[in-house]
Coordinates of C-alpha atoms in Angstrom, one line a residue:
Chain A
M1 CA 74.8 -5.7 205.0
H2 CA 71.9 -3.5 203.0
E3 CA 75.4 -2.9 200.8
L4 CA 74.4 -6.5 199.1
S5 CA 70.5 -5.3 198.3
I6 CA 71.5 -1.9 197.4
C7 CA 74.0 -3.2 194.7
R8 CA 71.0 -5.0 192.6
S9 CA 69.3 -1.9 192.9
I10 CA 72.4 0.0 191.0
V11 CA 72.8 -3.1 189.0
D12 CA 69.4 -2.9 187.7
I13 CA 70.0 1.0 187.3
V14 CA 73.1 0.5 185.4
N15 CA 71.6 -2.1 182.8
R16 CA 68.8 0.0 182.2
N17 CA 71.2 3.0 180.9
A18 CA 74.1 0.8 179.4
A19 CA 71.1 -0.5 177.7
G20 CA 73.9 -3.7 176.3
R21 CA 76.8 -1.6 176.0
E22 CA 79.9 -3.0 178.1
V23 CA 80.1 -1.0 181.7
R24 CA 83.4 -0.2 182.7
A25 CA 82.9 2.3 186.0
V26 CA 79.8 3.4 187.5
H27 CA 80.3 6.6 189.6
L28 CA 78.2 7.0 192.8
Q29 CA 77.5 10.2 195.4
V30 CA 77.4 8.6 199.0
G31 CA 76.4 11.4 201.4
Q32 CA 78.2 10.8 204.8
L33 CA 75.1 10.5 206.8
R34 CA 74.2 7.8 205.0
Q35 CA 74.6 4.8 207.1
I36 CA 76.7 3.2 203.5
V37 CA 80.0 1.7 203.9
P38 CA 82.1 2.4 200.7
D39 CA 84.1 -0.4 200.8
T40 CA 81.3 -2.9 201.6
L41 CA 79.5 -1.1 198.6
V42 CA 82.7 -1.9 196.8
Y43 CA 83.1 -5.6 197.6
C44 CA 79.4 -6.3 197.4
W45 CA 79.4 -4.9 193.6
S46 CA 82.0 -7.8 192.8
L47 CA 80.0 -10.6 194.7
V48 CA 76.8 -9.6 192.8
N49 CA 78.3 -9.6 189.7
D50 CA 80.5 -12.3 189.9
D51 CA 79.7 -14.4 186.1
T52 CA 77.6 -11.4 184.9
P53 CA 78.1 -9.5 182.1
L54 CA 79.2 -6.7 185.0
A55 CA 81.6 -8.9 186.4
G56 CA 84.7 -6.7 184.6
S57 CA 83.0 -3.1 185.5
T58 CA 84.5 -1.5 188.7
L59 CA 82.3 0.7 191.2
E60 CA 83.8 4.5 192.3
V61 CA 82.4 6.2 195.2
E62 CA 82.5 9.8 196.1
S63 CA 82.2 10.5 199.1
I64 CA 80.3 13.7 200.1
P65 CA 80.7 15.7 203.1
A66 CA 77.6 16.5 205.7
A67 CA 76.8 20.5 205.5
I68 CA 74.0 22.1 207.9
R69 CA 72.4 25.5 207.4
C70 CA 71.1 27.3 210.7
R71 CA 67.7 28.8 210.2
S72 CA 68.6 31.4 213.6
C73 CA 71.5 32.4 211.9
A74 CA 71.9 31.6 208.3
A75 CA 75.4 30.0 209.0
T76 CA 76.6 26.9 207.1
T77 CA 78.3 24.3 209.0
T78 CA 80.3 21.5 207.9
I79 CA 80.0 18.6 210.2
S80 CA 82.2 15.3 211.0
A81 CA 79.7 14.0 213.3
P82 CA 76.2 13.4 213.6
V83 CA 75.6 16.4 215.6
L84 CA 73.0 18.9 214.1
V85 CA 74.5 21.9 215.9
C86 CA 75.0 25.2 214.7
G87 CA 78.9 25.5 214.5
S88 CA 78.3 29.5 214.7
C89 CA 75.7 29.9 217.5
S90 CA 75.3 26.7 218.9
G91 CA 71.6 26.4 217.3
T92 CA 69.6 23.3 216.8
D93 CA 67.2 24.7 214.4
V94 CA 68.9 23.6 211.2
E95 CA 68.8 22.3 208.0
I96 CA 70.6 19.5 206.2
I97 CA 72.1 20.6 202.8
T98 CA 74.4 17.9 201.8
G99 CA 75.1 14.7 203.2
E100 CA 72.3 12.7 202.5
E101 CA 73.0 12.0 198.7
F102 CA 72.9 8.8 196.9
L103 CA 72.7 8.9 193.4
L104 CA 74.2 7.3 190.6
T105 CA 75.8 9.7 188.6
T106 CA 77.7 8.8 185.8
L107 CA 78.6 5.7 183.6
D108 CA 81.7 5.0 182.2
L109 CA 80.5 2.7 178.6
A110 CA 82.3 1.5 175.6
E111 CA 82.6 3.4 173.0
A112 CA 80.3 1.5 170.0
Chain B
M1 CA 67.4 6.1 175.9
G2 CA 67.4 9.8 176.0
R3 CA 69.6 9.7 178.7
F4 CA 72.5 9.5 176.9
H5 CA 75.1 11.9 176.6
Q6 CA 76.4 12.1 173.0
H7 CA 79.8 13.6 172.6
D8 CA 80.1 15.7 169.1
D9 CA 84.3 14.8 169.5
D10 CA 86.1 11.9 168.2
H11 CA 83.6 9.4 167.1
G12 CA 86.0 8.1 164.9
H13 CA 88.1 5.0 164.2
H14 CA 90.1 3.8 167.4
D15 CA 93.8 1.6 166.7
L16 CA 94.0 -1.3 169.2
D17 CA 98.1 -0.5 169.0
D18 CA 96.9 3.5 169.5
K19 CA 99.5 5.0 171.5
G20 CA 97.5 7.5 173.2
D21 CA 95.4 5.0 174.9
H22 CA 97.0 3.6 178.3
S23 CA 93.6 2.3 179.4
G24 CA 94.0 -1.3 178.7
Y25 CA 90.4 -1.4 176.5
A26 CA 90.2 -2.0 172.7
T27 CA 88.0 1.0 172.2
G28 CA 87.6 4.3 174.2
T29 CA 85.4 4.9 176.8
E30 CA 82.4 7.7 177.0
R31 CA 81.0 9.0 180.1
I32 CA 77.1 9.5 180.3
E33 CA 75.1 11.3 182.7
V34 CA 72.5 9.2 184.5
L35 CA 71.7 10.9 187.8
E36 CA 69.6 8.6 189.3
R37 CA 68.9 8.3 192.9
I38 CA 69.7 4.5 193.7
F39 CA 66.2 4.1 196.3
D40 CA 64.3 5.6 193.3
E41 CA 62.5 2.3 192.8
N42 CA 62.4 1.5 196.4
D43 CA 60.8 4.6 196.7
R44 CA 58.3 4.7 194.1
M45 CA 56.9 1.4 195.7
A46 CA 57.0 2.7 198.8
A47 CA 54.8 5.8 197.2
A48 CA 52.4 3.0 195.9
N49 CA 51.7 1.1 199.0
R50 CA 51.2 4.5 200.9
A51 CA 48.7 5.3 198.2
D52 CA 47.1 2.1 199.2
F53 CA 47.1 2.7 202.9
D54 CA 45.8 6.3 202.4
A55 CA 42.4 4.6 200.2
A56 CA 41.9 2.2 202.7
G57 CA 41.9 4.9 205.2
V58 CA 44.7 2.9 207.2
T59 CA 48.1 4.7 209.1
A60 CA 50.5 3.1 208.5
V61 CA 53.3 3.2 211.7
N62 CA 57.4 1.8 210.8
L63 CA 58.3 0.2 214.0
M64 CA 62.3 -0.1 214.0
S65 CA 64.7 -1.2 216.9
S66 CA 67.9 -3.2 217.3
P67 CA 67.3 -6.8 218.1
G68 CA 65.8 -7.8 221.4
A69 CA 65.1 -4.3 222.3
G70 CA 61.4 -5.3 222.9
K71 CA 59.5 -4.2 219.9
T72 CA 57.1 -7.8 219.9
A73 CA 56.5 -7.6 223.7
L74 CA 55.8 -4.0 223.5
L75 CA 53.3 -4.6 220.2
R76 CA 51.7 -7.4 222.7
H77 CA 50.5 -4.9 225.4
T78 CA 49.8 -2.7 222.3
L79 CA 47.1 -5.1 220.7
E80 CA 46.0 -6.0 224.0
R81 CA 45.2 -2.0 224.7
L82 CA 43.9 -1.4 221.4
Q83 CA 41.6 -4.7 221.3
G84 CA 38.5 -3.9 220.2
C85 CA 38.4 -0.1 219.5
V86 CA 41.3 0.1 216.6
R87 CA 41.4 -2.4 214.1
V88 CA 45.1 -3.2 213.4
G89 CA 47.5 -5.3 211.1
I90 CA 50.9 -5.9 211.3
V91 CA 53.3 -6.8 208.8
E92 CA 55.8 -8.8 210.7
G93 CA 59.6 -8.9 209.2
D94 CA 62.0 -11.6 210.6
I95 CA 65.0 -13.2 208.9
E96 CA 64.0 -16.6 209.7
T97 CA 61.0 -18.4 212.0
S98 CA 57.8 -17.3 212.7
I99 CA 58.3 -17.4 216.5
D100 CA 57.4 -13.4 216.4
A101 CA 54.3 -13.7 214.7
D102 CA 53.1 -16.5 216.9
R103 CA 53.7 -14.4 219.9
L104 CA 51.2 -11.7 218.3
D105 CA 48.8 -14.3 218.0
G106 CA 45.2 -14.5 219.7
F107 CA 44.9 -10.7 220.0
G108 CA 42.7 -10.1 217.3
A109 CA 45.2 -8.2 214.8
A110 CA 45.7 -9.5 211.0
V111 CA 49.4 -10.9 210.7
S112 CA 51.0 -10.9 207.8
L113 CA 54.9 -12.6 208.0
I114 CA 57.5 -11.9 205.7
N115 CA 60.7 -14.1 206.3
T116 CA 63.5 -12.1 204.6
A117 CA 65.9 -15.3 204.4
N118 CA 66.9 -14.8 200.5
G119 CA 69.8 -17.2 199.9
F120 CA 72.3 -14.9 200.8
G121 CA 72.0 -15.1 204.6
G122 CA 68.9 -12.9 204.9
E123 CA 68.3 -9.2 204.8
C124 CA 68.4 -7.2 207.4
H125 CA 65.6 -5.0 206.8
L126 CA 62.0 -4.9 205.3
D127 CA 62.0 -3.1 201.9
A128 CA 58.8 -1.5 200.6
P129 CA 58.5 -4.3 197.8
M130 CA 58.7 -7.1 200.7
V131 CA 56.2 -4.9 202.4
R132 CA 53.7 -4.5 199.2
S133 CA 54.2 -8.6 198.6
A134 CA 52.6 -8.9 202.0
L135 CA 49.7 -6.6 201.5
P136 CA 47.6 -9.2 200.1
R137 CA 47.7 -11.2 203.0
L138 CA 46.0 -8.3 204.8
P139 CA 42.3 -6.9 204.7
L140 CA 43.2 -3.2 204.1
A141 CA 39.9 -1.8 204.0
E142 CA 39.0 -3.1 207.2
L143 CA 41.8 -1.9 209.2
D144 CA 42.9 1.5 210.8
L145 CA 46.3 1.1 211.7
L146 CA 48.9 -0.9 209.9
I147 CA 52.2 -1.7 212.1
V148 CA 55.2 -2.8 210.1
E149 CA 57.4 -4.3 212.4
N150 CA 60.5 -4.0 210.9
V151 CA 63.6 -6.8 211.0
G152 CA 65.7 -5.8 214.1
N153 CA 68.8 -3.4 213.0
L154 CA 69.8 -0.2 213.6
V155 CA 71.7 0.5 210.2
C156 CA 69.7 -1.1 207.5
P157 CA 65.8 -0.5 207.8
A158 CA 66.6 3.1 208.3
E159 CA 67.0 3.7 204.9
F160 CA 64.5 2.2 203.3
Q161 CA 60.7 3.4 203.1
V162 CA 58.3 1.0 203.4
G163 CA 55.1 3.2 202.0
E164 CA 55.0 4.1 206.3
H165 CA 53.2 7.5 207.5
R166 CA 55.5 7.8 210.5
R167 CA 58.1 6.1 212.0
A168 CA 58.6 4.7 215.5
M169 CA 61.5 3.7 216.9
V170 CA 61.9 1.3 220.3
Y171 CA 65.5 2.0 222.3
A172 CA 66.0 0.3 225.6
I173 CA 67.8 1.6 227.6
T174 CA 70.3 -1.6 228.3
E175 CA 72.0 -0.5 225.0
G176 CA 73.7 2.2 226.0
E177 CA 73.6 6.2 226.2
E178 CA 75.6 6.8 223.1
K179 CA 73.2 4.8 220.6
P180 CA 71.9 8.0 218.9
L181 CA 75.4 9.2 218.4
K182 CA 76.3 5.8 216.5
Y183 CA 73.4 5.4 214.8
P184 CA 72.3 9.1 213.9
V185 CA 70.5 8.1 211.0
M186 CA 67.7 5.8 212.0
F187 CA 67.2 7.8 215.5
R188 CA 66.5 10.9 213.1
S189 CA 64.3 9.4 211.1
A190 CA 61.8 9.0 214.0
D191 CA 58.7 10.4 214.7
V192 CA 58.4 9.3 218.5
V193 CA 61.6 7.3 220.3
L194 CA 59.9 4.3 223.0
V195 CA 62.7 4.3 225.6
N196 CA 61.9 1.0 226.6
K197 CA 63.0 -1.6 229.5
I198 CA 62.5 1.6 232.0
D199 CA 61.7 -0.5 234.6
L200 CA 65.2 -1.4 234.8
L201 CA 66.7 1.8 235.7
P202 CA 67.5 1.3 239.2
H203 CA 69.5 -2.0 238.6
L204 CA 71.6 -0.3 235.9
D205 CA 74.9 2.4 235.4
F206 CA 72.6 3.9 232.7
D207 CA 72.9 7.9 232.6
L208 CA 69.2 8.3 230.8
D209 CA 70.2 12.0 230.6
A210 CA 73.4 11.8 228.8
F211 CA 71.2 9.7 226.3
Y212 CA 68.7 12.0 225.7
T213 CA 71.4 14.5 225.5
N214 CA 72.5 12.6 222.6
L215 CA 69.3 11.9 221.4
K216 CA 68.4 15.8 220.9
A217 CA 71.8 16.2 219.5
V218 CA 70.7 14.1 216.4
N219 CA 67.1 14.5 216.5
P220 CA 66.2 17.8 218.6
N221 CA 62.7 18.0 218.4
V222 CA 61.4 14.3 218.6
P223 CA 59.1 12.8 221.2
V224 CA 59.6 10.3 223.5
I225 CA 57.4 8.1 225.3
E226 CA 59.3 6.1 228.7
T227 CA 58.0 2.7 228.4
S228 CA 58.5 -0.7 230.1
A229 CA 56.8 -4.2 228.2
R230 CA 57.1 -5.7 231.8
T231 CA 55.2 -3.2 234.3
G232 CA 52.9 -1.6 230.8
Q233 CA 54.3 1.8 232.0
G234 CA 53.7 4.0 229.2
V235 CA 52.0 1.6 227.1
E236 CA 48.9 4.2 227.2
Q237 CA 50.8 6.9 226.2
W238 CA 52.2 5.4 223.7
C239 CA 48.5 4.2 222.1
D240 CA 47.9 7.5 222.3
W241 CA 50.2 8.6 220.3
L242 CA 49.2 5.7 217.3
S243 CA 45.6 6.3 217.6
N244 CA 45.8 10.2 217.2
R245 CA 48.0 9.5 214.1
R246 CA 45.0 7.8 212.3
H247 CA 43.2 9.2 210.0
G248 CA 39.9 11.4 210.5

């Protein structure tokens, strides 16, 4: 359940950036190589924000597929399992190019 | 707040009865760009911890595993072997109780316990601020090696840097061959994997080759040491790994 402490970190970032304005939605990008469960995150969001000014806000999670690039043949492979093998030459000397994101991208705030 | 993205359009009057707005909000919504990594705060603190370790000439190792894989039992052997040649400090993470910290008593190591219970039922991992809070109770300047024994958990600790230089993972062969595929983040982040309880191999339907195939799939080049806290197998090699990572 690290989603709970993660939500507290998100709250800190949101409050700092919203600077007192009403927050309607918080947009995140979560890479699929992260062991962060979007549904759990959304549940924890309501839990940590109960009775706070963020109680009415929603957490919108965009899941980012994982992709690797092979250092031997330069092919790019989108992977659905965490197996780091080039889809083209089966090489294992690969680098992860997407899938490890964990970002707060944008906030939807009430216009003043 | 320089981060705010200013809209040039339509900052005019918004009427409650505005027919064009079906959001149910009394005012319009403005989207601002933030682009902050969620772990920035933790990672900043981890960097501060690492700077303190570097300044004191201490190598920090984050020791992770599932519950019951044998971290503490292995650590007892480790401390016994290193006693007198490497000065070791331990940060011991535990949701509740000091049982593991007590088990490490008497081996000449400085132990700082963190209980992660926090009213929500306890954190499942150590993060950088928690480790920082444990540092004042350790004589860093008098240490060579700091082992952070994380909370037993294959998921959460992998996501949080605590300021370590290297990550070591203890895996017990009683956990099954498929674990690297189920918990790839931790297996991938490890700089060494200790394959523990290896003395049980003759008694289990455990396919060691299948495990290594799975491990290589997620972390192709990770070094592996087969260990047993019961027989002491591999402990010397593990201590060499720890010692070789020490600062000159």
